[in-house]
Short mmCIF file of N, CA and C in Angstrom, two decimals:
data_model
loop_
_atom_site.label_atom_id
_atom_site.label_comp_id
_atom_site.label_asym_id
_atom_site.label_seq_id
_atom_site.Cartn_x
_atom_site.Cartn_y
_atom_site.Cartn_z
N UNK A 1 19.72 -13.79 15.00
CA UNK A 1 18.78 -13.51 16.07
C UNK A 1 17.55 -12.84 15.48
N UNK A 2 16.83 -13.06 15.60
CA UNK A 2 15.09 -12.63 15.38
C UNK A 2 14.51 -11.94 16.19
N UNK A 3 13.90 -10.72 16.54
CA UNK A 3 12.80 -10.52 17.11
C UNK A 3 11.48 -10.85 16.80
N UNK A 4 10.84 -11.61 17.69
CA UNK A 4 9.24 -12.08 17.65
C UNK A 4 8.37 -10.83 18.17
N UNK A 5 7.58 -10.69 17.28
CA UNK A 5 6.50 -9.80 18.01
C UNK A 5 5.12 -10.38 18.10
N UNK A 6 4.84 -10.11 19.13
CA UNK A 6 3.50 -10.25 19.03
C UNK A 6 2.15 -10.06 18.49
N UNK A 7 1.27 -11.11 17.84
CA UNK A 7 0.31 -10.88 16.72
C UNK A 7 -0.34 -9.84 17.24
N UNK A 8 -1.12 -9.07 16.43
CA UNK A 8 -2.11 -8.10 17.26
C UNK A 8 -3.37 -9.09 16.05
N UNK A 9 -4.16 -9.10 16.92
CA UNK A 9 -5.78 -9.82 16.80
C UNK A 9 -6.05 -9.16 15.66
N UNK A 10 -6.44 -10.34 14.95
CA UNK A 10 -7.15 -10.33 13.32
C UNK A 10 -8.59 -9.96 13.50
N UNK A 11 -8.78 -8.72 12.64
CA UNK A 11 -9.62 -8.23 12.49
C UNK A 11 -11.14 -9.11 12.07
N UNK A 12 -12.12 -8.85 12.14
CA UNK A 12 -12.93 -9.93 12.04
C UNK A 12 -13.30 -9.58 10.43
N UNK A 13 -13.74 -10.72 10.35
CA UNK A 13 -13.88 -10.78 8.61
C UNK A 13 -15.63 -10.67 8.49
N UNK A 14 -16.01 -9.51 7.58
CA UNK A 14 -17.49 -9.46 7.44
C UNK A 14 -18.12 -10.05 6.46
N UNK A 15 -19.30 -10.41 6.85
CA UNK A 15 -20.13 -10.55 5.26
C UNK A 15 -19.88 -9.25 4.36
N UNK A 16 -19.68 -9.43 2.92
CA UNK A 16 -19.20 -7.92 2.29
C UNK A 16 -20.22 -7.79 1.93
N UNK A 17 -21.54 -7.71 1.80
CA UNK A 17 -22.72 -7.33 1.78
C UNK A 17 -23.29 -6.03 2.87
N UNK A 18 -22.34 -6.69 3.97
CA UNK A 18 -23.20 -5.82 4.94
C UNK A 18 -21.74 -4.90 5.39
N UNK A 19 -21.18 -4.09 5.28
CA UNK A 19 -20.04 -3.42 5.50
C UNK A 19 -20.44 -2.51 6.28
N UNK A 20 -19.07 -2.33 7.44
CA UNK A 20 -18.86 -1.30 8.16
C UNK A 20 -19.06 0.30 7.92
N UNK A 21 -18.79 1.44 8.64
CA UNK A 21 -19.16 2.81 8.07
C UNK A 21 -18.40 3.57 7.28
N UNK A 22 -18.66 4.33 6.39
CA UNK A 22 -16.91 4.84 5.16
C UNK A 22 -16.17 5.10 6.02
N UNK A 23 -14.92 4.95 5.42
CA UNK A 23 -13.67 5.60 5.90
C UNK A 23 -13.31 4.51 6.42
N UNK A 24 -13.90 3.05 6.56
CA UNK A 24 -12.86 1.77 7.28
C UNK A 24 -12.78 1.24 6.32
N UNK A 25 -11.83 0.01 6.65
CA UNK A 25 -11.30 -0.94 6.22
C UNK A 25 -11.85 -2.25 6.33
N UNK A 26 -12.75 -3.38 5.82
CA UNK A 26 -13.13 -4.55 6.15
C UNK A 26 -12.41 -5.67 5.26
N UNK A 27 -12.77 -6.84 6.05
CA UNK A 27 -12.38 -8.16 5.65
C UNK A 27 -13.60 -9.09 5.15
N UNK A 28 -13.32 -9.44 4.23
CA UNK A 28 -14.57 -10.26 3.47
C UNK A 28 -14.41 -11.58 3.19
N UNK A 29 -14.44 -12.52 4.11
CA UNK A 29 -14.52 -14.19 3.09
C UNK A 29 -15.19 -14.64 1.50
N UNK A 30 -14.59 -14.84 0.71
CA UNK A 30 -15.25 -14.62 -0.86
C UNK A 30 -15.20 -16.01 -1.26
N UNK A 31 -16.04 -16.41 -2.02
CA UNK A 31 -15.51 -17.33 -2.78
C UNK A 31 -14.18 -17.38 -3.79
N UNK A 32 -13.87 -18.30 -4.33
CA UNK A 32 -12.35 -18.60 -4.85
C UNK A 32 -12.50 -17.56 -6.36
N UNK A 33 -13.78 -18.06 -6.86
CA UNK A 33 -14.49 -17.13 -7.96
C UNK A 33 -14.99 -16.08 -7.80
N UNK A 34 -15.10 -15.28 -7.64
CA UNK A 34 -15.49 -14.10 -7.29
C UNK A 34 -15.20 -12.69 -7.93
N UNK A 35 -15.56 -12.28 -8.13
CA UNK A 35 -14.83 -10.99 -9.66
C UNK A 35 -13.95 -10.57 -8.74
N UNK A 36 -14.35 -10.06 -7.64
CA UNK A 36 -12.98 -9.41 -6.79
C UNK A 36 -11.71 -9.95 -6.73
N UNK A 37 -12.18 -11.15 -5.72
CA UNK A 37 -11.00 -12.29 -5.72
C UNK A 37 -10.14 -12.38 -7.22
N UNK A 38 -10.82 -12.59 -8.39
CA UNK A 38 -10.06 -13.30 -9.44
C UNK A 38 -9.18 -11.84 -10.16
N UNK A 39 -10.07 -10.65 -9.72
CA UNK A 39 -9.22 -9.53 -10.05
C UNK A 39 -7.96 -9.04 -9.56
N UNK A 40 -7.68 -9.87 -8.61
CA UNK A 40 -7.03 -9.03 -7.28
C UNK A 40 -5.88 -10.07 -7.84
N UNK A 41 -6.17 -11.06 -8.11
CA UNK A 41 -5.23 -12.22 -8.37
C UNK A 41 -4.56 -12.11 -9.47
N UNK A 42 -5.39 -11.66 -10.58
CA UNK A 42 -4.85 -11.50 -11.96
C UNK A 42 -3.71 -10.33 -11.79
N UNK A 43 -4.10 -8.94 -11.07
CA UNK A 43 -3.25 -8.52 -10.98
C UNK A 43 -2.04 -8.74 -10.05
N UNK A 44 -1.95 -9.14 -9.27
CA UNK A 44 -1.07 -10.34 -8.02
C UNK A 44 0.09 -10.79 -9.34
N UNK A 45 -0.72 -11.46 -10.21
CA UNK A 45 0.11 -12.55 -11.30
C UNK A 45 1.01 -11.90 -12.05
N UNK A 46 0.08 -10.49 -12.53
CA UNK A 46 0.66 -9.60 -13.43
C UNK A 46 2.07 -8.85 -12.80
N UNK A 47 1.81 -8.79 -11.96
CA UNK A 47 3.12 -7.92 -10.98
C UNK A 47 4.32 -9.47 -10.61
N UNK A 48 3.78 -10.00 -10.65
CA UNK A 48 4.90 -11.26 -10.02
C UNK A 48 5.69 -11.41 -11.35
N UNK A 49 4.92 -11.56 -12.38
CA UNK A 49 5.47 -12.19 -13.91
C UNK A 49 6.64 -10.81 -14.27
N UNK A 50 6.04 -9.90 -14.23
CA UNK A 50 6.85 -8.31 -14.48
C UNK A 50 8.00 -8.62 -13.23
N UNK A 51 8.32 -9.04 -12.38
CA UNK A 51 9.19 -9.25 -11.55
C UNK A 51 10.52 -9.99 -12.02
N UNK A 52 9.71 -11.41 -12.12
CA UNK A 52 10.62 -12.32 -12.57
C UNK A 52 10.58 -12.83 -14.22
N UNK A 53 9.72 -11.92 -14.93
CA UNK A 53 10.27 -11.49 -16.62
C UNK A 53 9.61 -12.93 -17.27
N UNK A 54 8.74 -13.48 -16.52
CA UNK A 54 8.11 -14.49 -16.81
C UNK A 54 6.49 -14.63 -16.67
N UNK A 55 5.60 -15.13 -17.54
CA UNK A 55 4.24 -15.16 -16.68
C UNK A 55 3.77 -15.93 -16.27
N UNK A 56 4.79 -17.18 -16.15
CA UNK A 56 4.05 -18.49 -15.15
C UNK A 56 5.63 -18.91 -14.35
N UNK A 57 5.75 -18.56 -12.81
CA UNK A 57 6.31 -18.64 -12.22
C UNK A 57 6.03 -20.01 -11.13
N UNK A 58 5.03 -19.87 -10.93
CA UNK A 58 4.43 -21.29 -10.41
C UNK A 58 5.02 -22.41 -10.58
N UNK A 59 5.87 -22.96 -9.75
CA UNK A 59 6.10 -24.51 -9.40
C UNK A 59 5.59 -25.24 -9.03
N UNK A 60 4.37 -25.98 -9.66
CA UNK A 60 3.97 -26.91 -9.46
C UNK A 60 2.31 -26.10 -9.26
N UNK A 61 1.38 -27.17 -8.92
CA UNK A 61 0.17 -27.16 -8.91
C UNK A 61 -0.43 -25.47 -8.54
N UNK A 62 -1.18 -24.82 -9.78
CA UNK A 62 -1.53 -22.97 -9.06
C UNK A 62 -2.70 -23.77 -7.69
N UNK A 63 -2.35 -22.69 -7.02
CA UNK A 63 -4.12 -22.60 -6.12
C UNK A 63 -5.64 -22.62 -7.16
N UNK A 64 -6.04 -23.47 -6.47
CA UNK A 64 -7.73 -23.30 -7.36
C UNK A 64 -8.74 -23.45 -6.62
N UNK A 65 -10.09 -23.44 -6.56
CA UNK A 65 -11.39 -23.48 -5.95
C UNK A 65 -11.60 -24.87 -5.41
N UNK A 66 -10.56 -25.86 -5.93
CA UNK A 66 -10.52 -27.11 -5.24
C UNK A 66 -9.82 -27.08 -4.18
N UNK A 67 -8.65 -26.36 -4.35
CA UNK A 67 -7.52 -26.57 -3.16
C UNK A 67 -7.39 -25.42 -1.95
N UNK A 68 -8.26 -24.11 -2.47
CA UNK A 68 -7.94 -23.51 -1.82
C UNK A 68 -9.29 -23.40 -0.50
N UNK A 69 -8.70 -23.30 0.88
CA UNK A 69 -9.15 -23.52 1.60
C UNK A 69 -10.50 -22.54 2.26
N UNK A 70 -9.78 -21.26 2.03
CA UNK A 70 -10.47 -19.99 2.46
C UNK A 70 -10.10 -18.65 1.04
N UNK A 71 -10.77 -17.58 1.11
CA UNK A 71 -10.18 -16.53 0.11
C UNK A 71 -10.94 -15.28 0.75
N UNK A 72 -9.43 -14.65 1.30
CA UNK A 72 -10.46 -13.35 1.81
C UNK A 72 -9.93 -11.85 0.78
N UNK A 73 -10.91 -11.13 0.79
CA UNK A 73 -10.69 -10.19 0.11
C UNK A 73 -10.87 -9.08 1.26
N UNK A 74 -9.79 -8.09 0.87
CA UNK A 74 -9.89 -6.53 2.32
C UNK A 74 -10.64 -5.40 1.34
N UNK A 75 -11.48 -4.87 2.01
CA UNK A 75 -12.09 -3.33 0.75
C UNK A 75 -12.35 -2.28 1.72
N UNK A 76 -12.08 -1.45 1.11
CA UNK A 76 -12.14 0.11 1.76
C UNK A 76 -13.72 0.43 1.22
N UNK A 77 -13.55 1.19 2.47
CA UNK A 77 -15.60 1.84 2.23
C UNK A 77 -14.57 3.64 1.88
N UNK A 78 -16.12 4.08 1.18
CA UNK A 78 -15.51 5.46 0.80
C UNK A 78 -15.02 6.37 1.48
N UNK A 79 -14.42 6.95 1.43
CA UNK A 79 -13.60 7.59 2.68
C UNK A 79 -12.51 7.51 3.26
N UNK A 80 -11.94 6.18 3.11
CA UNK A 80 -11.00 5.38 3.31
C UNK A 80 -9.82 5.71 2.72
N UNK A 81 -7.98 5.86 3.37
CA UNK A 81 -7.51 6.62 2.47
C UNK A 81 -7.12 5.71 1.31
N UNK A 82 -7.61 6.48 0.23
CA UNK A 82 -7.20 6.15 -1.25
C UNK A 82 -8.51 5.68 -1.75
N UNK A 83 -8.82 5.19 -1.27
CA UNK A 83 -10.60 4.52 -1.93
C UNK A 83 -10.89 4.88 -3.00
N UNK A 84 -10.55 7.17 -2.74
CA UNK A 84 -10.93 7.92 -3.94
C UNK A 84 -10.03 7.02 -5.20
N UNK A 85 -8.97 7.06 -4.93
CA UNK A 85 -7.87 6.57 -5.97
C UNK A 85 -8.69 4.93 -6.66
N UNK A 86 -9.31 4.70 -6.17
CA UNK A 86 -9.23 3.23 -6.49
C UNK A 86 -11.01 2.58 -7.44
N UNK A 87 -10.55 2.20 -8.56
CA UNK A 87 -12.07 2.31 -9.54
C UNK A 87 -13.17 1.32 -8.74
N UNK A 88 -14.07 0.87 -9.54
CA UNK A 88 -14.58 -0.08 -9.05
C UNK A 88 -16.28 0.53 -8.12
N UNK A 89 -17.40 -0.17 -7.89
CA UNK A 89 -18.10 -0.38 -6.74
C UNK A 89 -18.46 -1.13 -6.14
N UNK A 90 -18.52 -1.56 -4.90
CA UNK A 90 -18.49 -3.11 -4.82
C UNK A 90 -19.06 -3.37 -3.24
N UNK A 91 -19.27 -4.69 -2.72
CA UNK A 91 -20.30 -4.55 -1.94
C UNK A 91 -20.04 -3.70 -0.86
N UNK A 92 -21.25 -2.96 -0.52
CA UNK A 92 -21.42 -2.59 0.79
C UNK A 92 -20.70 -1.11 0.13
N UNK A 93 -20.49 -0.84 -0.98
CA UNK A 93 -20.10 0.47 -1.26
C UNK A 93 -18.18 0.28 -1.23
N UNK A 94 -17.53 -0.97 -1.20
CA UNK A 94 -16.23 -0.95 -0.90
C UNK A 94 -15.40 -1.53 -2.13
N UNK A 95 -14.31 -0.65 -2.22
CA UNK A 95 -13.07 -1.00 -3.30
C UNK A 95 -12.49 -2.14 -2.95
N UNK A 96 -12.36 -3.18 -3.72
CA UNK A 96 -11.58 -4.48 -2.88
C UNK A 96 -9.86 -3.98 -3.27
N UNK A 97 -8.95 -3.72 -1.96
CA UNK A 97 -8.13 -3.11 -1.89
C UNK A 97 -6.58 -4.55 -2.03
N UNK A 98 -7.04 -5.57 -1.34
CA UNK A 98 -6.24 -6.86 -1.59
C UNK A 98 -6.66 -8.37 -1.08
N UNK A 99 -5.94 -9.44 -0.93
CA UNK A 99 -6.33 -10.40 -0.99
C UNK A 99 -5.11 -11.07 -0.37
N UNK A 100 -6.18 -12.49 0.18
CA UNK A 100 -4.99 -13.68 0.05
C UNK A 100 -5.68 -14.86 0.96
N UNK A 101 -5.13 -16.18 0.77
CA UNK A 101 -5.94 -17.19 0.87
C UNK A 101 -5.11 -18.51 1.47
N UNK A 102 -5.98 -19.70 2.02
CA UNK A 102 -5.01 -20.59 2.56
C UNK A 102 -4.84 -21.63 1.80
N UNK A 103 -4.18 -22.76 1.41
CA UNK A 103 -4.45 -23.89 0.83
C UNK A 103 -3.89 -24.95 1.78
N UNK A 104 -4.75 -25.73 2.11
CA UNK A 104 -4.40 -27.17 3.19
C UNK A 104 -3.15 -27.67 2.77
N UNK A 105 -2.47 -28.49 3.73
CA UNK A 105 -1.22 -28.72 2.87
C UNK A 105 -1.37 -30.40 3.72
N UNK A 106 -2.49 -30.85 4.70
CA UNK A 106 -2.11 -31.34 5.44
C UNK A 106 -1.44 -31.60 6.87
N UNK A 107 -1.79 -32.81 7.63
CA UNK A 107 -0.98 -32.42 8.77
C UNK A 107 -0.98 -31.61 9.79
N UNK A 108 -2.01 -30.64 9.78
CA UNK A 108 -1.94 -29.69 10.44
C UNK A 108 -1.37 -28.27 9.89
N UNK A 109 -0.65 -28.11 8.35
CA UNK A 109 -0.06 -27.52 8.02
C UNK A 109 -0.93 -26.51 6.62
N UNK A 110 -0.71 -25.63 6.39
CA UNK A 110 -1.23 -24.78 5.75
C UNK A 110 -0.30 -24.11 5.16
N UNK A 111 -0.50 -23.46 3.89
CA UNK A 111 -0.05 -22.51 2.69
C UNK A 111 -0.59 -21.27 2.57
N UNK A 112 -0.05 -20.50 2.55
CA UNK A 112 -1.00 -18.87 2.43
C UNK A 112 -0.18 -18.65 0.82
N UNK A 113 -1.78 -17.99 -0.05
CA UNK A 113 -1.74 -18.27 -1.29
C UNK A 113 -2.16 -16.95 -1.98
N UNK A 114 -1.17 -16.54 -2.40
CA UNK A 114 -1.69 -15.11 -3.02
C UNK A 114 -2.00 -13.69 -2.73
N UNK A 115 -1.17 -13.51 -1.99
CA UNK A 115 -1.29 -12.90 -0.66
C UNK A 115 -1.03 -11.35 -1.84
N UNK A 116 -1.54 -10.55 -1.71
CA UNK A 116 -1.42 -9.03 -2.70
C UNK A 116 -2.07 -7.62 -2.24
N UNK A 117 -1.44 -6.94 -1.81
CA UNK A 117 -2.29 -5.39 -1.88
C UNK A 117 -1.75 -4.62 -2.76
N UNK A 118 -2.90 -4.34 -3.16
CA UNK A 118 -2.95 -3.02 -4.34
C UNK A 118 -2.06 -1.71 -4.12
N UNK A 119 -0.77 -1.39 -4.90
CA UNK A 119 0.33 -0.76 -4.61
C UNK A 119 0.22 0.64 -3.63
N UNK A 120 -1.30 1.30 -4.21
CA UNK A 120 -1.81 2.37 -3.66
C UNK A 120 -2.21 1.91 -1.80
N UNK A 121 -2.28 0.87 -1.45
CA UNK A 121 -2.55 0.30 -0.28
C UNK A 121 -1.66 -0.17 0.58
N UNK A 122 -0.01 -0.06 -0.09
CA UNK A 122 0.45 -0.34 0.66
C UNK A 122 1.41 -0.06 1.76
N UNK A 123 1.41 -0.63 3.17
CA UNK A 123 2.09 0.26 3.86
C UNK A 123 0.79 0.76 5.16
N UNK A 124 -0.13 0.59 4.76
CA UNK A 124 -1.30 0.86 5.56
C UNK A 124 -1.64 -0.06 6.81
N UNK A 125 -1.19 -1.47 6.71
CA UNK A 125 -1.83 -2.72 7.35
C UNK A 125 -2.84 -3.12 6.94
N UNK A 126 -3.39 -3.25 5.54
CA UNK A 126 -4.21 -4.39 5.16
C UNK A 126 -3.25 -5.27 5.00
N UNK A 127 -2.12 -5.87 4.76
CA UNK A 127 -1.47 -7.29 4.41
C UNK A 127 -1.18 -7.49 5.95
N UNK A 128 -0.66 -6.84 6.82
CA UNK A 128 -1.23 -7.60 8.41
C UNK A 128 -2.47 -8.17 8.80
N UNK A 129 -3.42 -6.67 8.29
CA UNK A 129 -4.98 -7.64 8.12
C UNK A 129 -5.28 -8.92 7.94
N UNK A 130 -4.86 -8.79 6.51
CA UNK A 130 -5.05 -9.91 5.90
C UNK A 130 -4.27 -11.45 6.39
N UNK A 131 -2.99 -11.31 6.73
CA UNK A 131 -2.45 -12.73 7.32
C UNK A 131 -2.97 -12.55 8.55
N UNK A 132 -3.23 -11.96 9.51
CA UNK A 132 -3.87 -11.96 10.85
C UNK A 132 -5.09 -12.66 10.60
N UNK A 133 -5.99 -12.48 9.85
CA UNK A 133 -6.79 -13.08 9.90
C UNK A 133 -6.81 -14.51 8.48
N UNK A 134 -5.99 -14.75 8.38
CA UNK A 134 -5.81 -16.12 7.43
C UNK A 134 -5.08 -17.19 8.94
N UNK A 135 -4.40 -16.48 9.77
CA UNK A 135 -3.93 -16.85 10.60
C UNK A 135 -5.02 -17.50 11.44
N UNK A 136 -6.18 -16.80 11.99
CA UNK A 136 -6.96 -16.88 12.43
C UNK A 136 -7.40 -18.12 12.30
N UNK A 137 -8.49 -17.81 11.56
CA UNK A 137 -8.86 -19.17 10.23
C UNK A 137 -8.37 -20.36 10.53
N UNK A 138 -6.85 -20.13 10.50
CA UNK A 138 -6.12 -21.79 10.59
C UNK A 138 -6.32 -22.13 12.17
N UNK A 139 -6.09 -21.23 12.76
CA UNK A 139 -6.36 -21.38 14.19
C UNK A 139 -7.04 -22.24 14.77
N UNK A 140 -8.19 -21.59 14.45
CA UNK A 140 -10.18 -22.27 14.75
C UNK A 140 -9.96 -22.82 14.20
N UNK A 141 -9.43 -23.95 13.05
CA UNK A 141 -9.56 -25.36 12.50
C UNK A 141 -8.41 -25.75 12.51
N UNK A 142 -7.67 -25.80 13.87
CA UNK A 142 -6.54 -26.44 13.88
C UNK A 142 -4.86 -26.87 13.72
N UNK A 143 -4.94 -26.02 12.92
CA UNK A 143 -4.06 -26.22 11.80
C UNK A 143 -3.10 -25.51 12.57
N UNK A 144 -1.75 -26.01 13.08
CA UNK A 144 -0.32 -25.59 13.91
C UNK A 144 0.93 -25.18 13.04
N UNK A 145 0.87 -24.80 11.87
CA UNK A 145 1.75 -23.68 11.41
C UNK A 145 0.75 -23.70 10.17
N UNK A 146 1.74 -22.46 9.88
CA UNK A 146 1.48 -21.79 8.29
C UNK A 146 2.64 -21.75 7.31
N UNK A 147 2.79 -21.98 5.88
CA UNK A 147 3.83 -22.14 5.43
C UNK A 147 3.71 -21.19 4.43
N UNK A 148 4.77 -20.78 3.51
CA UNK A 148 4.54 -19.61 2.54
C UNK A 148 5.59 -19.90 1.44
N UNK A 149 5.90 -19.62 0.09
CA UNK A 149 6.90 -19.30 -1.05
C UNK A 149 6.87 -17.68 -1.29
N UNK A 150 8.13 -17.45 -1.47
CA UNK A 150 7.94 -16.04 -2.13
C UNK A 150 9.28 -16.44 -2.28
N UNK A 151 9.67 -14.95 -3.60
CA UNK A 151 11.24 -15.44 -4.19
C UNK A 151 12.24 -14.29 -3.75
N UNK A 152 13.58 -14.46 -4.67
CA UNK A 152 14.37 -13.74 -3.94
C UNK A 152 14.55 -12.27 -4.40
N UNK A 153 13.38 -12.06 -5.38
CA UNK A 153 13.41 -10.48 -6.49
C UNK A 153 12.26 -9.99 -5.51
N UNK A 154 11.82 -10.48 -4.51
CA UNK A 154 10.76 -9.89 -3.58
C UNK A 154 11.36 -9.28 -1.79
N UNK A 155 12.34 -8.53 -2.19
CA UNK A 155 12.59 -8.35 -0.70
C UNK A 155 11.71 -7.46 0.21
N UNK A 156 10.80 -6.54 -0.31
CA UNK A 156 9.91 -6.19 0.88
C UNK A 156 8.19 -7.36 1.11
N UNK A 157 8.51 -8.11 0.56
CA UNK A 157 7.45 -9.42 1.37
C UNK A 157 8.65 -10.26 1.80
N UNK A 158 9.65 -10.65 1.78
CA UNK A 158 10.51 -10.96 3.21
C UNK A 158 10.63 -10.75 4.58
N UNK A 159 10.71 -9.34 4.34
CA UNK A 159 10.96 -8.28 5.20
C UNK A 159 9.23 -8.54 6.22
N UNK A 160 7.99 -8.22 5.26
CA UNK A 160 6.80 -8.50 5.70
C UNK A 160 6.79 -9.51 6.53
N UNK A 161 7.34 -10.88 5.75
CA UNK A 161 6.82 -12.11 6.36
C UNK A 161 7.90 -12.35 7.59
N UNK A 162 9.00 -11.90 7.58
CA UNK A 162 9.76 -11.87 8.79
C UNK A 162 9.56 -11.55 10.22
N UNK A 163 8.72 -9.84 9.63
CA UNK A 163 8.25 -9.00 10.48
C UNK A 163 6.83 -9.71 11.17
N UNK A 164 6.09 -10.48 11.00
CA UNK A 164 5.04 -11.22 11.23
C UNK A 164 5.52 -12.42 11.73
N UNK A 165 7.05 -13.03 11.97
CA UNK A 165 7.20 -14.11 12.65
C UNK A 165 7.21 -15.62 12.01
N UNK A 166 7.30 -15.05 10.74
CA UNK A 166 8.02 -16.61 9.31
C UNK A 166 9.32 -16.40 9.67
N UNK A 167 9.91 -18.00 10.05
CA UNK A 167 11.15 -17.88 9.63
C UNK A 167 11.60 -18.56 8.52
N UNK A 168 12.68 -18.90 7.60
CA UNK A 168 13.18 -18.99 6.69
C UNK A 168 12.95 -20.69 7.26
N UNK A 169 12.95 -21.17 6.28
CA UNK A 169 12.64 -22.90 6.24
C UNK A 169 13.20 -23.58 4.79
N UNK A 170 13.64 -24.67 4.82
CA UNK A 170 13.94 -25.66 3.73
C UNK A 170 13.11 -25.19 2.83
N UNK A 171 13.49 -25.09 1.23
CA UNK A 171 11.84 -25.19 0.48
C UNK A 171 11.09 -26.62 0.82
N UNK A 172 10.20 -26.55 0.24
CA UNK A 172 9.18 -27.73 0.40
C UNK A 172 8.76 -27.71 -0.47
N UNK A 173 7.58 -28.89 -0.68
CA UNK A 173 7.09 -29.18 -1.98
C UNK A 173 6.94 -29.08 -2.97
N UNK A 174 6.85 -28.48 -4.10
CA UNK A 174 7.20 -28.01 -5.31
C UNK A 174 8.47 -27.09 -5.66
N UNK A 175 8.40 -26.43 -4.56
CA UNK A 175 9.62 -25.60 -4.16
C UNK A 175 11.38 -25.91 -3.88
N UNK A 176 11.34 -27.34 -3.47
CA UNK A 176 12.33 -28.16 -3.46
C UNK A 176 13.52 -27.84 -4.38
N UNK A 177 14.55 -27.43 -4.20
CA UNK A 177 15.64 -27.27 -5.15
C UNK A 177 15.55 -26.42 -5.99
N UNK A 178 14.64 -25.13 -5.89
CA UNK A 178 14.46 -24.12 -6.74
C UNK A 178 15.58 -23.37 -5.94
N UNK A 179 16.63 -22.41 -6.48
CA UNK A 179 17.35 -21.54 -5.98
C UNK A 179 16.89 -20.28 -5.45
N UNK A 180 15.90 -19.38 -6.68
CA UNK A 180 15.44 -18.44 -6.25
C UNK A 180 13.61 -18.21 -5.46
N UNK A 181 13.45 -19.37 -4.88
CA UNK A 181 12.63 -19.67 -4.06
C UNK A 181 12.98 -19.46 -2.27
N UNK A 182 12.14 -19.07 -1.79
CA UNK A 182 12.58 -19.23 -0.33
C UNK A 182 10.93 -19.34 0.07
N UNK A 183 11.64 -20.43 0.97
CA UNK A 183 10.20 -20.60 1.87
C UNK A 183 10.24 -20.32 3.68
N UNK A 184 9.14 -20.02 4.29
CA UNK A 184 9.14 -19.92 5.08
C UNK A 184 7.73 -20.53 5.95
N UNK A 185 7.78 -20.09 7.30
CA UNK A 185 6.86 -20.79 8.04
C UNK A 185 6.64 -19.84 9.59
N UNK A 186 5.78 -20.35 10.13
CA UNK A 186 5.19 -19.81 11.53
C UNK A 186 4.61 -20.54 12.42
N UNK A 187 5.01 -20.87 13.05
CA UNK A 187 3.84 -21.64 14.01
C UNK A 187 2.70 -21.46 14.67
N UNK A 188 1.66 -21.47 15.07
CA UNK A 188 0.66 -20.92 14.84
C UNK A 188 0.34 -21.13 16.72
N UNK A 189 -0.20 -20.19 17.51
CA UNK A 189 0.55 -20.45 18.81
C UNK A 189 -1.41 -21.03 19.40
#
């Protein structure tokens, strides 16, 4: 048995040029390249590989600037808790705190790709942020579920993606017959 909860509305995503007042939290659409984006990712990679004692875990095709659909980055303006903690200056005066992105899958169907907050961040609701508004996104263009991989050395993004209304699904595509793979999904209402 599952409890469903209800989404609470994705925060709107800003130009990160023009950022909100210190002490919040914003959402930034970035390109796929982007120093933020590719930082946020590298370390994403670095923590996944230290997980599973490997540094290319990836089954099958990574996300890239071809495939990936959207890439949002979340950053704290100063003031914000931890901000102090966190290096960096960046637009609008904000630490890019995490990330994560969609990749088309077809069909109506979508992949959320890289999904990461910075350890000091977490626990706050930027990774609600952040799928709330990847959610979004798919919304306004259509797209009637969302699909996801994460493995089985990851039990608090289970727990996350559960708590947000993924349920556990067949693997799929590259994912197919991997053991310590689990995939999941949402329908997008």
């Amino acid at each position: 048995m599952s409890i469903e909860h209800p989404p609470k509305p994705a925060p709107p995503v800003h130009d990160a040029r023009h950022a909100p007042p210190a002490g919040r939290t914003w959402l930034a659409q970035v390109p796929w390249a982007h120093p933020d984006a590719e930082a946020l990712r590298a370390r994403q990679r670095a923590e996944i590989a230290e997980v599973y004692g490997t540094p290319d875990s990836e089954p099958g095709p990574a996300p890239s600037a071809a495939d990936c659909a959207v890439f949002v980055v979340a950053y704290a303006g100063p003031g914000a808790r931890g901000a102090d903690r966190a290096a960096g200056g960046h637009p609008g005066g904000g630490v890019p705190v995490g990330c994560g992105g969609l990749r088309e899958l077809g069909g109506g169907l979508g992949e959320v790709k890289r999904m990461y907050v910075e350890p000091a961040w977490r626990g706050t609701g930027i990774a609600g942020e952040l799928l709330g508004a990847l959610e979004e996104w798919a919304r306004r263009r259509g797209w009637r579920a969302l699909r996801l991989e994460t493995g089985d050395r990851q039990p608090a993004a289970v727990r996350f993606y559960a708590r947000h209304g993924y349920a556990r699904m067949p693997n799929f595509g590259a994912y197919a017959g991997l053991p310590g793979s689990w995939c999941f999904e949402r329908a997008l209402d």
